Coordinates of C-alpha atoms in Angstrom, one line a residue:
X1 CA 6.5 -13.3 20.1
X2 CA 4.6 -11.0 18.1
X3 CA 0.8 -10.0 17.0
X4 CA 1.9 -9.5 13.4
X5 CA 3.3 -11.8 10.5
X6 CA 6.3 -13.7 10.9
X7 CA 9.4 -12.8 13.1
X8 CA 12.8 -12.0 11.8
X9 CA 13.7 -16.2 12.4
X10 CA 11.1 -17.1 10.2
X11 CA 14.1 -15.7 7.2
X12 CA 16.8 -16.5 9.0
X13 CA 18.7 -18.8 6.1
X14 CA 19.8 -21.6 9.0
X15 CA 16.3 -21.9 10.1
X16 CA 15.7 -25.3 7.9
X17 CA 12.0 -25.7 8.1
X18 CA 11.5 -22.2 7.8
X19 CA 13.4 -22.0 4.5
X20 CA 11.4 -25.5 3.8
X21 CA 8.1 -23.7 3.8
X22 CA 9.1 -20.4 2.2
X23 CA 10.4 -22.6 -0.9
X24 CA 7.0 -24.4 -1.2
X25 CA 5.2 -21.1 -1.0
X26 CA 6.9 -19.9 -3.7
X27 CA 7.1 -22.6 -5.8
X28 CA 2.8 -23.0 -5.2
X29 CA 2.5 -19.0 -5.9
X30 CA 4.5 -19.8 -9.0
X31 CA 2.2 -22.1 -10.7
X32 CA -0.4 -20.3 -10.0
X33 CA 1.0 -17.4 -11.9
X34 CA 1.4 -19.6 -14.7
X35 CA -1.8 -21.4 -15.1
X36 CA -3.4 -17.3 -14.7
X37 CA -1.3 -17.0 -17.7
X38 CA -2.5 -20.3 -19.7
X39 CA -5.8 -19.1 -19.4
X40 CA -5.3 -15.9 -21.3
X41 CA -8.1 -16.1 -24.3
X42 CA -7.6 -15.7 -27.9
X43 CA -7.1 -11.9 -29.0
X44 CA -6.1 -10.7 -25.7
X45 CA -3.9 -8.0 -25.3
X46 CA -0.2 -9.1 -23.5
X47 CA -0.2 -10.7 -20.3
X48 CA 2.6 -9.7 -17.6
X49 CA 2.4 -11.2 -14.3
X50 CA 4.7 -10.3 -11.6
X51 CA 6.3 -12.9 -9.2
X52 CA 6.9 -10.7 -6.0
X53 CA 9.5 -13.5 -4.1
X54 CA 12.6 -12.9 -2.8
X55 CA 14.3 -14.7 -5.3
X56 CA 17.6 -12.9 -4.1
X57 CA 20.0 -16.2 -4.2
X58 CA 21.2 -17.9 -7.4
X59 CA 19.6 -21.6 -6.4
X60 CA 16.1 -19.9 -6.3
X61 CA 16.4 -18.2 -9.4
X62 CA 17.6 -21.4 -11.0
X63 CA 14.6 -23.1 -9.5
X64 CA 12.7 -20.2 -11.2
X65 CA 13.6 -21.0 -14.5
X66 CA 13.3 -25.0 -14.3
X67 CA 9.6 -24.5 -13.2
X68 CA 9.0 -22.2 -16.1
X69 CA 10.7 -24.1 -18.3
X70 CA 8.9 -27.7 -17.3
X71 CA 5.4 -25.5 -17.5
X72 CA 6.4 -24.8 -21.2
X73 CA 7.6 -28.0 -22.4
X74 CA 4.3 -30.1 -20.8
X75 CA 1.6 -26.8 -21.5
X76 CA 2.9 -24.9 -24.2
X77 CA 3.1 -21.2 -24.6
X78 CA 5.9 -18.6 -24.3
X79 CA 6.6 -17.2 -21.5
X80 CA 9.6 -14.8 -21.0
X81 CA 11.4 -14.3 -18.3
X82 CA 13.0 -11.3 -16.7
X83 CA 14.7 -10.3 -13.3
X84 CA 13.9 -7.4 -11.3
X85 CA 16.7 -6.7 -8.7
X86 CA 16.7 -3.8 -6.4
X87 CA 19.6 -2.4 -4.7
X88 CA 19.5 0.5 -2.0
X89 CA 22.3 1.8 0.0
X90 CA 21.7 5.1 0.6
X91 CA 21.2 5.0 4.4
X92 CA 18.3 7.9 4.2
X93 CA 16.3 6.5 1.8
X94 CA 16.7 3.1 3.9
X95 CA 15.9 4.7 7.0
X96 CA 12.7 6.2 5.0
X97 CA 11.5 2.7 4.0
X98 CA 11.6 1.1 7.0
X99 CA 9.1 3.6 8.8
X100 CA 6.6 3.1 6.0
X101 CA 7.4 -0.4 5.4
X102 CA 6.6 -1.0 9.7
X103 CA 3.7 1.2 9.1
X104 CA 2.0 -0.3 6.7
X105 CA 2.9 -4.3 6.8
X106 CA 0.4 -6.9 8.2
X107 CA 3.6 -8.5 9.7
X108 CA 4.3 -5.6 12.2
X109 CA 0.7 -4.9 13.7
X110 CA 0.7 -4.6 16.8
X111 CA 4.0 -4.0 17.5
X112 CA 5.5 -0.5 18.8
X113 CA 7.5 1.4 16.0
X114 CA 10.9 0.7 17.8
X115 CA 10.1 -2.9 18.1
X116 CA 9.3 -2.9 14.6
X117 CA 12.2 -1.2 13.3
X118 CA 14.3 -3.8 15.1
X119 CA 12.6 -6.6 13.9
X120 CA 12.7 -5.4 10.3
X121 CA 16.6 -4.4 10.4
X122 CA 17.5 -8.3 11.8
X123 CA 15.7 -9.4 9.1
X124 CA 17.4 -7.2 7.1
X125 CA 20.8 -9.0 8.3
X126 CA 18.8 -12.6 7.7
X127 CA 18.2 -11.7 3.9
X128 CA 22.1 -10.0 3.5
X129 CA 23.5 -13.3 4.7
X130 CA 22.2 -15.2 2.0
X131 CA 22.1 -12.6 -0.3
X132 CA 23.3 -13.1 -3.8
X133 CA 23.1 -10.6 -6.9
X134 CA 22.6 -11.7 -10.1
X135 CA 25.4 -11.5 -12.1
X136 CA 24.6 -14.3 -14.8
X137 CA 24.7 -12.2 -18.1
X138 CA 23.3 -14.7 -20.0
X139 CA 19.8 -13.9 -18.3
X140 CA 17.4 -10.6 -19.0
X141 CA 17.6 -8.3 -15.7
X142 CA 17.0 -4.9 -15.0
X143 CA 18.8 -3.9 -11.9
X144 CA 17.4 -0.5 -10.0
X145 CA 19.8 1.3 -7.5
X146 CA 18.3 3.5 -4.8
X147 CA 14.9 3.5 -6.2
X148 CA 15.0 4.4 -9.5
X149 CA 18.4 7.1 -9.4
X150 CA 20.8 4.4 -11.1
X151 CA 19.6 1.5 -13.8
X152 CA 21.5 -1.5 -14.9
X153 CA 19.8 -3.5 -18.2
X154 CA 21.1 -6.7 -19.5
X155 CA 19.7 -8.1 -22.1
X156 CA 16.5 -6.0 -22.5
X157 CA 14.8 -5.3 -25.7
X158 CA 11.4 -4.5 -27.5
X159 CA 8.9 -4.3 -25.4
X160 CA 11.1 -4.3 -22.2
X161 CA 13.0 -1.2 -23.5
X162 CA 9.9 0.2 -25.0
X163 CA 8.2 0.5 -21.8
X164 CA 9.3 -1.3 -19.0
X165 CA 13.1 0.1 -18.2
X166 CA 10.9 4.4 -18.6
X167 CA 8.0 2.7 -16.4
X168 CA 10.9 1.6 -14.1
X169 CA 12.9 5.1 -14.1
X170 CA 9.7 7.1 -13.7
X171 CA 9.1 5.5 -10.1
X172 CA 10.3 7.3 -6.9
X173 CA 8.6 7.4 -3.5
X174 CA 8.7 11.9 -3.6
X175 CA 5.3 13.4 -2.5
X176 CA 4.0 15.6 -5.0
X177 CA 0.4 16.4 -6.6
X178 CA -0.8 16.1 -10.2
X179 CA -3.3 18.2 -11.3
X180 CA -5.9 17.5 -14.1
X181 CA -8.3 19.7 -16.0
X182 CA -10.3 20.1 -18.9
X183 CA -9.5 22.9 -21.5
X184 CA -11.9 25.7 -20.4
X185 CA -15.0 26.6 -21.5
X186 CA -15.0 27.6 -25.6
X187 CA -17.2 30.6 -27.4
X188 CA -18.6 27.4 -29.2
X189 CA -20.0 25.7 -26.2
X190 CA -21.2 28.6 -24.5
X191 CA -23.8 29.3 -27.7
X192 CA -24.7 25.5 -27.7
X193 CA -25.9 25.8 -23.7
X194 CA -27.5 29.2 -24.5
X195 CA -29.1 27.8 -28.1
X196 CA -30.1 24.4 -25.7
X197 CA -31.4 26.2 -23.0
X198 CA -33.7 28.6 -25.3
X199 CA -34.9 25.3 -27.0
X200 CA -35.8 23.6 -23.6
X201 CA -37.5 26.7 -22.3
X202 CA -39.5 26.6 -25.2
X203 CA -40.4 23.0 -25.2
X204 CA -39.4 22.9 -28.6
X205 CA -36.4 20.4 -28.8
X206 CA -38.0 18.4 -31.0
X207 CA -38.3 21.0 -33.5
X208 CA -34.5 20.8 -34.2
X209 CA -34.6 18.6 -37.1
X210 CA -31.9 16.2 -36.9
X211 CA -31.1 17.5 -40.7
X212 CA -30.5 20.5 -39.6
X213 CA -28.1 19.7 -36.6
X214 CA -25.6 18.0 -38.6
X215 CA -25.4 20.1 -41.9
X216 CA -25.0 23.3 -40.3
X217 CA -21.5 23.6 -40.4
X218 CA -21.6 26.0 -37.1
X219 CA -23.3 23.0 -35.4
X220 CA -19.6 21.6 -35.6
X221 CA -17.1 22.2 -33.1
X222 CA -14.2 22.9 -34.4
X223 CA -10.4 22.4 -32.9
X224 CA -9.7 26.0 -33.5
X225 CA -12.4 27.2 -30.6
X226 CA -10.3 29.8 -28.6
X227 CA -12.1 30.1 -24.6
X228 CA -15.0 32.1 -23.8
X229 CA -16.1 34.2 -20.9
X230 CA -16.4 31.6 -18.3
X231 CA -13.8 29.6 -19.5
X232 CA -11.5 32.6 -19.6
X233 CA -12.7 32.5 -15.2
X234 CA -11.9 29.2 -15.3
X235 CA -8.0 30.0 -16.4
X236 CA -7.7 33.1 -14.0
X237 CA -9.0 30.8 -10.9
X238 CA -6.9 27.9 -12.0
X239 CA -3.8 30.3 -12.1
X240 CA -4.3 31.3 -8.6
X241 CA -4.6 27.6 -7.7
X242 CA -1.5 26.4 -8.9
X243 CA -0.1 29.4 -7.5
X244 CA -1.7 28.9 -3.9
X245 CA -0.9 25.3 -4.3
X246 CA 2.8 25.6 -5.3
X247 CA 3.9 28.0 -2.5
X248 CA 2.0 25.2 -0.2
X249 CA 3.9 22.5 -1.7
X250 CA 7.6 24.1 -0.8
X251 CA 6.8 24.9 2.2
X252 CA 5.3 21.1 3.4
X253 CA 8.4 19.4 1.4
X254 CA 10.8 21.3 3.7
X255 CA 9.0 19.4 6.8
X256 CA 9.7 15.9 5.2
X257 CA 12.3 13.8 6.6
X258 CA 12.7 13.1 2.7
X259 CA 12.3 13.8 -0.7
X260 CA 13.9 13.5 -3.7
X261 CA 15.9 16.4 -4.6
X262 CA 14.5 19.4 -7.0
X263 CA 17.1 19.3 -9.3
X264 CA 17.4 15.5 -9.7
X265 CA 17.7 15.1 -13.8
X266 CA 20.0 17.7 -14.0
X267 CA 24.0 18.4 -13.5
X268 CA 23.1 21.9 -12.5
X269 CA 21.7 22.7 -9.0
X270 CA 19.1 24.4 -8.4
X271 CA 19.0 27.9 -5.9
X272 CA 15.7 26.5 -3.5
X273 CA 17.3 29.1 -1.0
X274 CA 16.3 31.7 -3.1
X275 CA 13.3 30.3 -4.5
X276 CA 12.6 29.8 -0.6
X277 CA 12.9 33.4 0.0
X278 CA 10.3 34.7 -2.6
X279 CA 7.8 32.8 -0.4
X280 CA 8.7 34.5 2.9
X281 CA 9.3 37.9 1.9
X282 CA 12.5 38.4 3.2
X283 CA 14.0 38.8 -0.8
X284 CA 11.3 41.4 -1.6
X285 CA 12.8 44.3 -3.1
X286 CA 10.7 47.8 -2.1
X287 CA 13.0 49.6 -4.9
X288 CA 10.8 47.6 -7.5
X289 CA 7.0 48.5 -6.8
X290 CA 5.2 49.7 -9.0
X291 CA 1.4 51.3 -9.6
X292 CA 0.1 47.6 -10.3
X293 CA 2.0 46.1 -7.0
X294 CA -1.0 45.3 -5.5
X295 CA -2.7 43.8 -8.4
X296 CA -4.3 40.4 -7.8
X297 CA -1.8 39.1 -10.7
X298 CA 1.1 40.0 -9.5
X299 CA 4.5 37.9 -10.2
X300 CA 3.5 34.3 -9.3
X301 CA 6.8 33.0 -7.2
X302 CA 9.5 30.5 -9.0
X303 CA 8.4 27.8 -7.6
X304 CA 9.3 24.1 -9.6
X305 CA 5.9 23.4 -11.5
X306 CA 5.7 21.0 -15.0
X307 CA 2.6 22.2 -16.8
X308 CA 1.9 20.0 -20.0
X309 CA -1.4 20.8 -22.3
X310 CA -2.3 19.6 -25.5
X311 CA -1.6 21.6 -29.0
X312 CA -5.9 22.6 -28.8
X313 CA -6.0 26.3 -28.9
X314 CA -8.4 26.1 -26.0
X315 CA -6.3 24.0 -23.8
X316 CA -3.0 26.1 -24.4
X317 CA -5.4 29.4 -23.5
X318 CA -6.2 27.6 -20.6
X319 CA -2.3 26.8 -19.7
X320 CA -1.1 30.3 -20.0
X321 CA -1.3 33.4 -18.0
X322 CA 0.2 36.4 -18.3
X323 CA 2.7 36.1 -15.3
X324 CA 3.1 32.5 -15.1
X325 CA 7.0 32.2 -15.5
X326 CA 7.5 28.8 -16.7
X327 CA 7.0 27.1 -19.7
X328 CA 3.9 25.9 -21.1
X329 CA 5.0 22.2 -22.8
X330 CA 2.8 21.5 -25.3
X331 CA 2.3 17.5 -26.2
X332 CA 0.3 16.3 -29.2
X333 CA -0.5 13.4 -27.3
X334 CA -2.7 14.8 -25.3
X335 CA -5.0 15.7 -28.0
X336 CA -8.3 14.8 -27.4
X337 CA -9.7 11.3 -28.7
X338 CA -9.5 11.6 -32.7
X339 CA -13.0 10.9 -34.2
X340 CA -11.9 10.9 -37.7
X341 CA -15.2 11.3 -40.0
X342 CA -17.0 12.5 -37.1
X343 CA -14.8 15.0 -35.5
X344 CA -16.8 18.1 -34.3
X345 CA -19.9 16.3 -33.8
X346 CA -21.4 15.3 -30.1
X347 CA -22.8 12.1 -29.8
X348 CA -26.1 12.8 -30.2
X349 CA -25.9 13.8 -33.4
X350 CA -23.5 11.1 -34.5
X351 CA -26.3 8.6 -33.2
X352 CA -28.7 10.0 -35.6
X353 CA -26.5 9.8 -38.4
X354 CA -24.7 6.6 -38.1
X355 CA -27.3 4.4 -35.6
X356 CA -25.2 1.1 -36.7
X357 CA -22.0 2.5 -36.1
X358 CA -23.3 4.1 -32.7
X359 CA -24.2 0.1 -31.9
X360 CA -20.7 -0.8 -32.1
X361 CA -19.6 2.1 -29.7
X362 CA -22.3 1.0 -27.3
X363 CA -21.1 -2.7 -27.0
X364 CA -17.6 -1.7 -27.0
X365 CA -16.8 1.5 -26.1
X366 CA -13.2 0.8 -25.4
X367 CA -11.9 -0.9 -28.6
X368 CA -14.3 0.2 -31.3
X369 CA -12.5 2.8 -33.7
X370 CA -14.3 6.3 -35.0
X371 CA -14.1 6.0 -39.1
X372 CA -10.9 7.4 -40.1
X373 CA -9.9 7.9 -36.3
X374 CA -9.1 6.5 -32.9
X375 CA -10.2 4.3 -30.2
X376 CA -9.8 4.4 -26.9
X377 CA -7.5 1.8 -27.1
X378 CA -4.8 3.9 -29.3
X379 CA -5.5 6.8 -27.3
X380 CA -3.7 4.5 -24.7
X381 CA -1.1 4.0 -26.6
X382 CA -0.4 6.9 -27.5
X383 CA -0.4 8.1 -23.9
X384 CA 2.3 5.9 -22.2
X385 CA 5.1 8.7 -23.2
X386 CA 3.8 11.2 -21.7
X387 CA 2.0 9.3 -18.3
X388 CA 6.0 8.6 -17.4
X389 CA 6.4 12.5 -17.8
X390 CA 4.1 12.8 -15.2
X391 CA 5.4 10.3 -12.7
X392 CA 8.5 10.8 -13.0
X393 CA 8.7 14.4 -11.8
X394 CA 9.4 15.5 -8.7
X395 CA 7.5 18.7 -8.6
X396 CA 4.0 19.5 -9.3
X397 CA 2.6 18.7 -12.7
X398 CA -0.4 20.7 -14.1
X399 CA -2.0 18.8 -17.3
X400 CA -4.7 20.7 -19.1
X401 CA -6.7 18.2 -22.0
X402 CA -9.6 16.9 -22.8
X403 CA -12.2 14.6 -21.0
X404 CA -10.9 11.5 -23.2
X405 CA -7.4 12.0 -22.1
X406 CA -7.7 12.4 -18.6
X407 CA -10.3 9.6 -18.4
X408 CA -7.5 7.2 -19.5
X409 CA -5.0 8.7 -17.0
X410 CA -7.7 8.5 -14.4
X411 CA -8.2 4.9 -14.8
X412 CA -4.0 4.6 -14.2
X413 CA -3.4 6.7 -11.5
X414 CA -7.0 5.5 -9.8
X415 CA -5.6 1.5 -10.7
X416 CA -9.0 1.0 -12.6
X417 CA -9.5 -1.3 -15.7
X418 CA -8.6 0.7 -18.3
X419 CA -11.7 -1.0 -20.7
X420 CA -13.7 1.1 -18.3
X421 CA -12.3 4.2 -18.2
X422 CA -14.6 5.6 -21.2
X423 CA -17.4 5.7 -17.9
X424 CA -14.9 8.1 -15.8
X425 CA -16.4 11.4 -14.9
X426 CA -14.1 14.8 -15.9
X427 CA -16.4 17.7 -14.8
X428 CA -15.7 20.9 -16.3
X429 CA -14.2 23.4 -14.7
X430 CA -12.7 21.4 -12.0
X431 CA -8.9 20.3 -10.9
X432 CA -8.6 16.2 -10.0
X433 CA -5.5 16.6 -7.6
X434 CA -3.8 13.0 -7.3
X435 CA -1.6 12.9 -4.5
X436 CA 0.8 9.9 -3.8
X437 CA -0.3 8.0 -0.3
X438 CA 1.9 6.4 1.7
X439 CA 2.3 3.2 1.3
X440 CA 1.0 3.0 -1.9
X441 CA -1.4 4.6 -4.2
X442 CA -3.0 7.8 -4.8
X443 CA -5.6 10.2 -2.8
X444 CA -7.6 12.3 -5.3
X445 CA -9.3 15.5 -4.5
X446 CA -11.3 17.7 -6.7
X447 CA -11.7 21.6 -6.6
X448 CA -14.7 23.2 -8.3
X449 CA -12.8 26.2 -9.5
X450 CA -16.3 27.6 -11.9
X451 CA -19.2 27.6 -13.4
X452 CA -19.9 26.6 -16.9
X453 CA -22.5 29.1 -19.3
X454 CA -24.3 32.2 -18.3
X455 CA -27.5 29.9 -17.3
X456 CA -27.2 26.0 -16.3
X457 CA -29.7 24.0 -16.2
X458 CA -31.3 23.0 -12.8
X459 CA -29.1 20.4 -12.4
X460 CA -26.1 17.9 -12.9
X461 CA -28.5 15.4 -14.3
X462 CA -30.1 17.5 -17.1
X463 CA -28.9 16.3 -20.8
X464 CA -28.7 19.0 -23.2
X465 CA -29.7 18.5 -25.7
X466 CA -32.1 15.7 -24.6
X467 CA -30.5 12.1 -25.2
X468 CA -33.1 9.0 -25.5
X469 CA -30.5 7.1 -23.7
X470 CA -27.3 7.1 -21.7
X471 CA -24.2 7.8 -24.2
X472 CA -21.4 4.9 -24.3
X473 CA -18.9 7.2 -23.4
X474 CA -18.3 10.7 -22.3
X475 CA -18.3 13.6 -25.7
X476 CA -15.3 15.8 -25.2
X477 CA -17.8 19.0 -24.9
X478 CA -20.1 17.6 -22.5
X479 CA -21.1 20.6 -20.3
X480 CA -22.1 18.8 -17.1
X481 CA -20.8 15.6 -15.0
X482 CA -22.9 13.4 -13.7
X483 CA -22.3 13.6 -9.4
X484 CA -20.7 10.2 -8.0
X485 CA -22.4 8.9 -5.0
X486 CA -21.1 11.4 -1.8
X487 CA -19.6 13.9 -4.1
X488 CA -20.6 17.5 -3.2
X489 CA -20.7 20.8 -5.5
X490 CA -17.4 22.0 -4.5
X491 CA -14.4 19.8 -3.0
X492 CA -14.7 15.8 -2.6
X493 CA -11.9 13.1 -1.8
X494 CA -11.6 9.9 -2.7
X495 CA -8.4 7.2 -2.3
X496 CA -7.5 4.6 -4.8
X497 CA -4.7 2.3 -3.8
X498 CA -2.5 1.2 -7.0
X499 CA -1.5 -1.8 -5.4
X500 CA -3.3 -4.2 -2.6
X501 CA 0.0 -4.3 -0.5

């Protein structure tokens, strides 16, 4: 017997009333999915629901369709139907998932590893016995070979194609981190702090005259601003990071029983013996040393490394040091949240000149639209290109943008509603480092890498300028975040699982 779930017997394809109970568990979790699907409410955006079975025999799959299609005919609706079939026979990879998968399941607790590991490879055997692949090509199916190396699509268009076949591609179980943060600091902001603090030491903020805020036009930010001096700290330190943190990240990988390979994507192989040897020493080269050998920015190693930033001046300043050796990808998409009309202004002052419009942002920060711009809704949209540039990499990325942005890919990674992402904190000056768990999900750390102005304010919770009440969403130049509950000055972690198995 065992403490866990269910023994291997309990899928063994002769054991009648095991296979008796399985089907009515599946066919039970299948109308449920469906009725969660009926109850989808005018005006909301597409539905997807996933039906994790082991639908790997034709009969179930048939059974599969008759239910769906009885549901349809008797409660109306659409519902389309496509399979999902994974197929992995590389013996490492294999190997791989069954220590996670015996680490991590309900079913084996309890159980030694080796006990586990046998009890998951007969049922293994139990599931090959009756195993059929789909090979109807009258049905939509997306077949996935070793995790995500090899696709198979039949009959797969629109939306499928659009998003679900990249989404699909993008996936592999390689440890690697992804680093956000905010363009650094600008000239711009720097003299708003230093023009807000002189106000506040005053006690005079009231005697800025809302006129005057908004029809100066250096009041405006403008997406031109190039970094200033703490912001131009804030790009030193963050080159050292990713430095410090890239040399780390070779060195860990070649202690893993498995990753993905370096130069997966690519024909062409890359040399990781010599890349290995810049970290060492031992392919240091005397002949070359120069006066400035011993400079703090001396050649940062080869090391693999995406680094994506928007087209902002500030952000590609930010991206960009003078010995980084790869290239600086620069993505549109990542521009900040469009305000249209109202670009350049924070949200103070866009409160004071449009109060009913500022209504609308505060009961729906999510969907409602800037005049002439976005929402945070097509920011989404506009993002999904370049979130499976991310994922699917097998190195470290570094993404420099803007507080919108990287609250949207916050609320992905982090598996939080994306409707509430516009409450996300981005401090400034800091790196989020999401890290893949095992298992599933992603642990997220953040580095304090500076400080922001010459003078702060006493503290995190200080507005500047004063706000009568708390703004709907975050402004893309707001100076400080607000601390989370446990969250120190300098380095805290959280975990955020993307799934609940």
């Amino acid at each position: 017997s065992t403490s866990g779930g269910a023994s291997a017997s309990f899928f063994d394809p002769k054991n009648e009333d095991a296979s008796k109970l399985r089907e009515e568990v599946a066919m039970f979790a299948l109308n449920e999915l469906l009725g969660w699907l009926n109850k989808k409410e005018a005006g909301d955006a597409e539905q997807v629901a996933i039906f994790d079975a082991t639908n790997s025999t034709k009969a179930r799959r048939d059974a599969v369709l008759r239910v769906i299609s009885n549901h349809q005919l008797h409660k109306g609706g659409q519902v389309g139907v496509m399979f999902l079939e994974s197929v992995c026979d590389d013996q490492e990879l294999l190997e791989e998932n069954f220590k996670q998968k015996v680490a991590h399941s309900p079913d084996f607790a309890g159980m030694s590893r080796e006990d586990a590991i046998a009890d998951l490879r007969e049922r293994v055997k139990k599931y090959e016995a009756a195993y059929e692949t789909i090979e109807d090509d009258d049905l939509s199916y997306i077949k996935v070979y070793n995790l995500s190396s090899k696709l198979l699509a039949n009959q797969i268009y629109g939306r499928l194609s659009k998003s679900i076949v990249p989404a699909l591609m993008m996936w592999h179980v390689g440890s690697r981190p992804i680093w956000f943060c905010r363009a650094g600091q600008t000239t711009s902001e720097e003299s708003r702090i230093q023009t807000a603090i002189s106000s506040l030491s005053l006690n005079s903020a009231e005697s800025v005259s809302k006129e005057s805020a908004v029809s100066n036009e250096f009041s405006r930010f403008t997406r031109g601003d190039t970094l200033g001096k703490k912001g131009l700290e804030f790009r030193d330190n963050l080159s050292r990071f990713v430095r410090d943190k890239g040399v780390q990240f070779m060195s860990d990988r070649s202690n893993k029983d498995y990753e993905p390979r370096l130069h997966a994507g690519t024909s062409v192989k890359l040399d990781t013996d010599s890349i290995r040897k810049l970290f060492d020493g031992s392919d240091t080269d005397s002949s070359n040393d120069d006066d400035d050998s011993d400079s703090e920015d001396d050649l940062i190693p080869s090391f693999p490394c995406k680094v994506m930033c928007s087209t902002m001046p500030r952000a590609i300043d930010t991206a960009t040091w003078p010995y980084f050796l790869f290239q600086v990808e620069q993505y549109s998409n990542l521009n900040p949240l469009d305000k249209g009309d109202f670009s350049g202004l924070e949200l103070e002052e866009i409160m004071s000149i449009h109060p009913q419009w500022y209504s609308e942002l505060e009961s729906d920060p999510y969907k409602t639209r800037f005049p002439g711009g976005e929402s945070y809704h097509d920011l989404v949209n506009r993002l999904e290109s370049c979130l499976i540039d991310m994922e699917q990499q097998v190195s470290p990325v570094l993404v420099v943008s803007h507080v919108s942005v990287i609250q949207c890919l916050l609320a992905y990674f982090r598996n939080t509603p994306v409707q509430k992402c516009t409450s996300i904190e981005v401090p400034l000056h800091t790196v989020i480092e999401m890290s893949p768990m095992k298992g599933a999900g992603w642990y997220e750390t953040h580095y304090a890498l500076g400080n922001v102005a010459e003078e702060g304010p006493p503290s995190d919770d200080d507005q500047l300028p004063p706000s009568p009440r708390p703004s709907p969403i975050w402004g893309d130049h707001s100076l400080h975040g607000r601390k989370l509950p446990g969250v120190s000055s300098h380095t805290s972690d959280f975990s955020f699982s993307k799934n609940s198995n």
